Amino acid sequence: MSNIQSLGLLSLALLFSACSHKPSLEELQNFAATEQFPEDQFLAQESHKKALIIVAHDDDDCAMSGTIAKLTAAGWTIQQMSFQIHLMPGKKENAASIICAGNLPIVDDGIYRKGLDTMQNPYLPLPYAEIAPQFYQEKITAALIQKVNEFKPSAIFTLDNVKGGYGHPEHIYISQLVLDLFQAGKLDCQRIYQSVFTDHMEREIVDTWLKAKMEKYGYPNPSEIANEMYGIEGMPAPNVQIDIQAQAQSKMAYLRAYPENVKRNLRKFLPYYEDFKAEEYFKIFHHEYFRVIES
């Protein structure tokens, strides 16, 4: 749910990794969801097995990657689309090829946000009204409409449009744009699946564990800023869950395939995921959670 710029600086990432320790399985369990939601039925029953992942940064689908792997194994054709793309070390392809058909740029020239190269903290939240003007809206909108409607997915996977996980303007922007186009009937699609944490997960991982680390080293907490700025208590609540235990190996392979600068960011939202075997880790984090929006 982050990118090379997300939650920022290399020094912060190094401090986090230097001070980390492997918890017991009992301690790790504290981060896992305590809530239960209805198991999703639509994806299991849908006959038109095509889906798109539309995110700002390729690793933003980390909390939905088990679901994507599950659908791919069930015969779905799934394409990831993002603004920012990383290649696996020593390879000429993106990690998305491990769990789906791979990654494509949303805009072919890769230029999507004005002044991005001069921004000191592009990950910090902005007031909603100030987000869209920072982007090349017309170009991005045209590209989305064309690519989505050529692909004709039955489902689109994004982050949530309210907080974008933790307040990153690029997360909120693309998720809101996809939702706006979907609700206006401009995208040929049946449902939007927004990847979210449960309240317990957000409280334990983002609001407590990550916040303490950031405060210790004097870095601003974008999640806290977003909650206050937007007058919210966190991400929207999920309304379905999907069991991904059988995808433990493929999800872990995907998460570990990114270059080190991306994995530093994944560690902030998937606590200690590299310290456990896939079966151990996803026996604890055995579901993924979504807010589903229907047409």
Short mmCIF file of C-alpha atoms in Angstrom, two decimals:
data_model
loop_
_atom_site.label_atom_id
_atom_site.label_comp_id
_atom_site.label_asym_id
_atom_site.label_seq_id
_atom_site.Cartn_x
_atom_site.Cartn_y
_atom_site.Cartn_z
CA MET A 1 0.00 0.00 0.00
CA SER A 2 2.88 2.21 -0.61
CA ASN A 3 5.64 3.05 -3.08
CA ILE A 4 9.30 4.09 -3.06
CA GLN A 5 8.20 7.53 -1.85
CA SER A 6 5.48 6.30 0.51
CA LEU A 7 6.25 7.07 4.11
CA GLY A 8 9.32 8.32 2.65
CA LEU A 9 12.89 8.46 3.44
CA LEU A 10 15.52 5.78 3.25
CA SER A 11 16.79 6.63 6.72
CA LEU A 12 13.37 5.89 8.18
CA ALA A 13 13.26 2.51 6.48
CA LEU A 14 16.73 1.65 7.69
CA LEU A 15 15.86 2.61 11.26
CA PHE A 16 12.77 0.44 11.14
CA SER A 17 14.66 -2.58 9.86
CA ALA A 18 17.55 -2.09 12.28
CA CYS A 19 15.23 -2.06 15.29
CA SER A 20 12.93 -4.90 14.24
CA HIS A 21 12.71 -8.24 15.94
CA LYS A 22 10.88 -11.45 15.18
CA PRO A 23 7.84 -11.79 17.41
CA SER A 24 6.32 -15.04 18.53
CA LEU A 25 3.32 -16.39 16.66
CA GLU A 26 1.18 -15.31 19.61
CA GLU A 27 2.48 -11.74 19.32
CA LEU A 28 1.96 -11.77 15.56
CA GLN A 29 -1.64 -12.83 16.12
CA ASN A 30 -2.30 -9.46 17.79
CA PHE A 31 -2.12 -7.79 14.36
CA ALA A 32 -4.66 -10.10 12.73
CA ALA A 33 -8.35 -9.36 12.30
CA THR A 34 -10.69 -10.24 15.13
CA GLU A 35 -13.81 -9.43 13.10
CA GLN A 36 -15.69 -11.68 10.71
CA PHE A 37 -17.58 -10.70 7.58
CA PRO A 38 -19.62 -12.61 5.01
CA GLU A 39 -17.56 -14.67 2.58
CA ASP A 40 -17.70 -13.12 -0.88
CA GLN A 41 -19.96 -15.01 -3.28
CA PHE A 42 -19.79 -12.94 -6.46
CA LEU A 43 -16.24 -13.79 -7.49
CA ALA A 44 -16.71 -17.49 -6.81
CA GLN A 45 -19.82 -17.65 -9.00
CA GLU A 46 -19.05 -15.14 -11.77
CA SER A 47 -18.75 -16.72 -15.22
CA HIS A 48 -17.05 -13.75 -16.91
CA LYS A 49 -13.67 -14.31 -15.28
CA LYS A 50 -11.84 -11.08 -16.02
CA ALA A 51 -10.64 -8.46 -13.54
CA LEU A 52 -8.40 -5.41 -13.39
CA ILE A 53 -6.29 -4.15 -10.51
CA ILE A 54 -6.04 -0.36 -10.76
CA VAL A 55 -3.68 1.24 -8.24
CA ALA A 56 -1.27 4.14 -8.08
CA HIS A 57 1.82 2.01 -7.32
CA ASP A 58 2.30 -1.62 -8.24
CA ASP A 59 2.80 -2.77 -4.62
CA ASP A 60 -0.44 -1.12 -3.47
CA ASP A 61 -2.22 -4.41 -4.03
CA CYS A 62 -0.24 -6.15 -1.28
CA ALA A 63 -3.33 -6.64 0.91
CA MET A 64 -5.37 -8.08 -1.98
CA SER A 65 -2.67 -10.16 -3.67
CA GLY A 66 -3.87 -13.43 -2.15
CA THR A 67 -7.30 -12.87 -3.67
CA ILE A 68 -5.74 -12.11 -7.04
CA ALA A 69 -3.66 -15.29 -6.87
CA LYS A 70 -6.77 -17.26 -5.90
CA LEU A 71 -8.76 -15.93 -8.84
CA THR A 72 -5.92 -16.57 -11.28
CA ALA A 73 -5.71 -20.17 -10.06
CA ALA A 74 -9.46 -20.44 -10.67
CA GLY A 75 -9.06 -19.46 -14.33
CA TRP A 76 -9.51 -15.71 -14.17
CA THR A 77 -7.59 -13.37 -16.48
CA ILE A 78 -6.36 -10.46 -14.38
CA GLN A 79 -4.20 -7.47 -15.33
CA GLN A 80 -2.59 -5.04 -12.93
CA MET A 81 -2.44 -1.35 -13.95
CA SER A 82 -0.54 1.36 -12.08
CA PHE A 83 1.20 4.70 -12.42
CA GLN A 84 4.46 3.48 -10.94
CA ILE A 85 6.04 0.15 -11.87
CA HIS A 86 9.06 -1.69 -10.44
CA LEU A 87 10.93 -4.58 -12.02
CA MET A 88 11.93 -7.67 -10.09
CA PRO A 89 15.68 -7.71 -9.36
CA GLY A 90 17.56 -9.22 -12.28
CA LYS A 91 14.42 -9.57 -14.40
CA LYS A 92 12.60 -7.54 -17.02
CA GLU A 93 9.13 -8.01 -15.61
CA ASN A 94 7.07 -6.80 -12.69
CA ALA A 95 6.23 -8.96 -9.68
CA ALA A 96 2.56 -8.92 -10.70
CA SER A 97 3.38 -11.67 -13.21
CA ILE A 98 3.61 -14.06 -10.24
CA ILE A 99 -0.08 -13.69 -9.37
CA CYS A 100 -1.72 -12.49 -12.60
CA ALA A 101 -1.06 -11.56 -16.23
CA GLY A 102 1.39 -8.82 -15.22
CA ASN A 103 1.46 -5.03 -15.05
CA LEU A 104 0.68 -2.28 -17.55
CA PRO A 105 1.06 1.50 -17.09
CA ILE A 106 -2.15 3.46 -16.68
CA VAL A 107 -0.67 6.23 -18.81
CA ASP A 108 1.83 5.11 -21.42
CA ASP A 109 4.27 7.98 -20.92
CA GLY A 110 4.41 7.44 -17.14
CA ILE A 111 3.72 11.12 -16.42
CA TYR A 112 0.71 11.45 -14.16
CA ARG A 113 1.28 14.04 -11.39
CA LYS A 114 2.36 17.64 -11.84
CA GLY A 115 5.62 18.60 -10.15
CA LEU A 116 6.16 15.15 -8.67
CA ASP A 117 9.91 15.34 -9.19
CA THR A 118 10.19 18.42 -6.96
CA MET A 119 7.87 17.37 -4.12
CA GLN A 120 9.51 16.81 -0.76
CA ASN A 121 6.73 14.64 0.72
CA PRO A 122 4.36 13.45 -2.04
CA TYR A 123 2.84 10.86 0.30
CA LEU A 124 1.41 13.32 2.85
CA PRO A 125 -2.38 13.84 2.78
CA LEU A 126 -3.96 16.80 1.03
CA PRO A 127 -7.49 18.22 1.38
CA TYR A 128 -9.79 16.40 -1.01
CA ALA A 129 -10.35 19.52 -3.13
CA GLU A 130 -6.61 19.89 -3.70
CA ILE A 131 -5.93 16.34 -4.88
CA ALA A 132 -7.35 16.12 -8.41
CA PRO A 133 -5.77 19.41 -9.66
CA GLN A 134 -2.34 17.90 -9.03
CA PHE A 135 -2.90 15.24 -11.69
CA TYR A 136 -3.16 15.20 -15.47
CA GLN A 137 -6.83 14.46 -15.14
CA GLU A 138 -7.91 14.52 -18.78
CA LYS A 139 -5.12 12.20 -19.94
CA ILE A 140 -5.60 9.76 -17.07
CA THR A 141 -9.38 9.66 -17.44
CA ALA A 142 -9.20 8.98 -21.17
CA ALA A 143 -6.65 6.22 -20.65
CA LEU A 144 -8.72 4.54 -17.95
CA ILE A 145 -11.94 4.57 -19.96
CA GLN A 146 -10.22 3.17 -23.03
CA LYS A 147 -8.22 0.44 -21.29
CA VAL A 148 -10.97 -0.70 -18.94
CA ASN A 149 -13.62 -0.89 -21.64
CA GLU A 150 -11.31 -2.73 -24.03
CA PHE A 151 -10.56 -5.28 -21.32
CA LYS A 152 -14.19 -5.53 -20.11
CA PRO A 153 -13.64 -6.77 -16.55
CA SER A 154 -16.44 -7.99 -14.35
CA ALA A 155 -14.59 -6.60 -11.30
CA ILE A 156 -12.04 -3.87 -10.63
CA PHE A 157 -9.79 -3.98 -7.57
CA THR A 158 -8.57 -0.70 -6.03
CA LEU A 159 -7.73 0.81 -2.67
CA ASP A 160 -10.42 2.75 -0.85
CA ASN A 161 -11.29 6.26 -2.06
CA VAL A 162 -11.82 7.73 1.43
CA LYS A 163 -8.37 7.31 2.95
CA GLY A 164 -6.47 5.40 0.31
CA GLY A 165 -5.11 3.09 2.97
CA TYR A 166 -3.26 5.73 4.97
CA GLY A 167 -3.82 9.08 3.26
CA HIS A 168 -1.51 9.00 0.23
CA PRO A 169 -3.02 11.47 -2.31
CA GLU A 170 -2.14 9.21 -5.24
CA HIS A 171 -4.02 6.30 -3.66
CA ILE A 172 -7.09 8.45 -3.03
CA TYR A 173 -6.95 10.06 -6.46
CA ILE A 174 -6.94 6.93 -8.60
CA SER A 175 -9.42 5.06 -6.38
CA GLN A 176 -11.83 8.02 -6.42
CA LEU A 177 -11.49 8.48 -10.18
CA VAL A 178 -12.22 4.80 -10.84
CA LEU A 179 -15.23 4.96 -8.55
CA ASP A 180 -16.54 8.17 -10.14
CA LEU A 181 -16.27 6.74 -13.64
CA PHE A 182 -17.86 3.47 -12.53
CA GLN A 183 -20.81 5.20 -10.88
CA ALA A 184 -21.25 7.45 -13.92
CA GLY A 185 -21.60 4.35 -16.10
CA LYS A 186 -18.43 5.05 -18.07
CA LEU A 187 -16.64 1.81 -17.16
CA ASP A 188 -17.81 -1.59 -18.41
CA CYS A 189 -17.71 -3.38 -15.06
CA GLN A 190 -20.08 -4.89 -12.48
CA ARG A 191 -18.35 -4.28 -9.14
CA ILE A 192 -15.53 -2.43 -7.45
CA TYR A 193 -13.57 -4.27 -4.76
CA GLN A 194 -11.79 -1.80 -2.47
CA SER A 195 -9.04 -3.43 -0.40
CA VAL A 196 -9.24 -2.36 3.26
CA PHE A 197 -8.11 -3.42 6.71
CA THR A 198 -10.60 -4.29 9.41
CA ASP A 199 -10.90 -1.81 12.28
CA HIS A 200 -8.79 -4.03 14.51
CA MET A 201 -6.05 -4.45 11.91
CA GLU A 202 -5.90 -0.73 11.24
CA ARG A 203 -5.82 0.07 14.94
CA GLU A 204 -3.06 -2.43 15.74
CA ILE A 205 -0.90 -2.10 12.63
CA VAL A 206 -1.31 1.52 11.51
CA ASP A 207 -2.55 3.45 14.52
CA THR A 208 -0.45 1.74 17.20
CA TRP A 209 2.52 -0.22 15.87
CA LEU A 210 3.53 1.99 12.95
CA LYS A 211 2.61 5.22 14.73
CA ALA A 212 4.94 4.40 17.64
CA LYS A 213 7.84 3.76 15.28
CA MET A 214 7.29 7.02 13.40
CA GLU A 215 6.93 9.06 16.57
CA LYS A 216 10.10 7.55 17.97
CA TYR A 217 12.11 8.92 15.05
CA GLY A 218 10.20 12.18 14.63
CA TYR A 219 8.43 11.50 11.32
CA PRO A 220 4.91 12.73 10.50
CA ASN A 221 2.21 10.07 10.55
CA PRO A 222 0.13 10.44 7.36
CA SER A 223 -2.61 8.15 8.67
CA GLU A 224 -3.21 10.36 11.68
CA ILE A 225 -3.09 13.48 9.52
CA ALA A 226 -5.62 11.97 7.12
CA ASN A 227 -8.05 11.03 9.89
CA GLU A 228 -8.00 14.57 11.25
CA MET A 229 -8.04 16.30 7.85
CA TYR A 230 -10.94 14.25 6.49
CA GLY A 231 -12.89 13.95 9.73
CA ILE A 232 -12.79 10.14 9.65
CA GLU A 233 -11.77 7.37 12.03
CA GLY A 234 -9.96 5.30 9.44
CA MET A 235 -10.54 3.30 6.29
CA PRO A 236 -14.09 2.35 5.33
CA ALA A 237 -15.24 -0.91 6.88
CA PRO A 238 -15.18 -4.06 4.74
CA ASN A 239 -18.39 -5.86 3.87
CA VAL A 240 -16.89 -9.15 2.61
CA GLN A 241 -13.89 -11.34 3.31
CA ILE A 242 -12.02 -13.86 1.15
CA ASP A 243 -10.10 -16.86 2.49
CA ILE A 244 -6.59 -16.88 1.00
CA GLN A 245 -4.82 -19.57 3.07
CA ALA A 246 -4.43 -21.82 0.03
CA GLN A 247 -2.54 -19.01 -1.71
CA ALA A 248 0.06 -18.65 1.07
CA GLN A 249 3.01 -19.64 -1.12
CA SER A 250 2.05 -17.54 -4.15
CA LYS A 251 1.21 -14.47 -2.08
CA MET A 252 4.47 -14.67 -0.15
CA ALA A 253 6.43 -15.21 -3.37
CA TYR A 254 4.81 -12.10 -4.79
CA LEU A 255 5.53 -9.94 -1.75
CA ARG A 256 9.15 -11.07 -1.58
CA ALA A 257 9.79 -10.57 -5.31
CA TYR A 258 9.94 -6.78 -5.17
CA PRO A 259 13.23 -4.88 -4.98
CA GLU A 260 14.47 -3.93 -1.53
CA ASN A 261 13.30 -0.32 -1.69
CA VAL A 262 9.72 -1.52 -2.16
CA LYS A 263 9.92 -4.25 0.47
CA ARG A 264 10.93 -1.61 3.02
CA ASN A 265 7.52 -0.07 2.51
CA LEU A 266 5.64 -3.37 2.53
CA ARG A 267 7.13 -4.11 5.95
CA LYS A 268 5.27 -1.13 7.35
CA PHE A 269 1.87 -2.64 6.60
CA LEU A 270 2.59 -6.38 6.65
CA PRO A 271 4.42 -6.73 9.98
CA TYR A 272 7.27 -9.24 9.95
CA TYR A 273 6.05 -10.96 6.78
CA GLU A 274 9.59 -11.95 5.77
CA ASP A 275 10.34 -13.54 9.14
CA PHE A 276 7.91 -16.44 8.87
CA LYS A 277 7.19 -19.29 6.53
CA ALA A 278 4.29 -18.60 4.20
CA GLU A 279 2.04 -21.23 5.79
CA GLU A 280 2.70 -19.88 9.31
CA TYR A 281 2.12 -16.26 8.36
CA PHE A 282 -1.05 -16.75 6.35
CA LYS A 283 -2.51 -19.18 8.84
CA ILE A 284 -2.74 -16.05 10.99
CA PHE A 285 -3.52 -13.53 8.21
CA HIS A 286 -5.86 -15.98 6.49
CA HIS A 287 -8.40 -13.57 5.00
CA GLU A 288 -8.36 -10.44 2.88
CA TYR A 289 -11.06 -7.80 3.30
CA PHE A 290 -12.95 -5.63 0.83
CA ARG A 291 -15.59 -2.97 0.62
CA VAL A 292 -17.60 -4.02 -2.42
CA ILE A 293 -19.47 -1.38 -4.41
CA GLU A 294 -22.05 -2.55 -6.93
CA SER A 295 -23.29 -0.76 -10.06
#
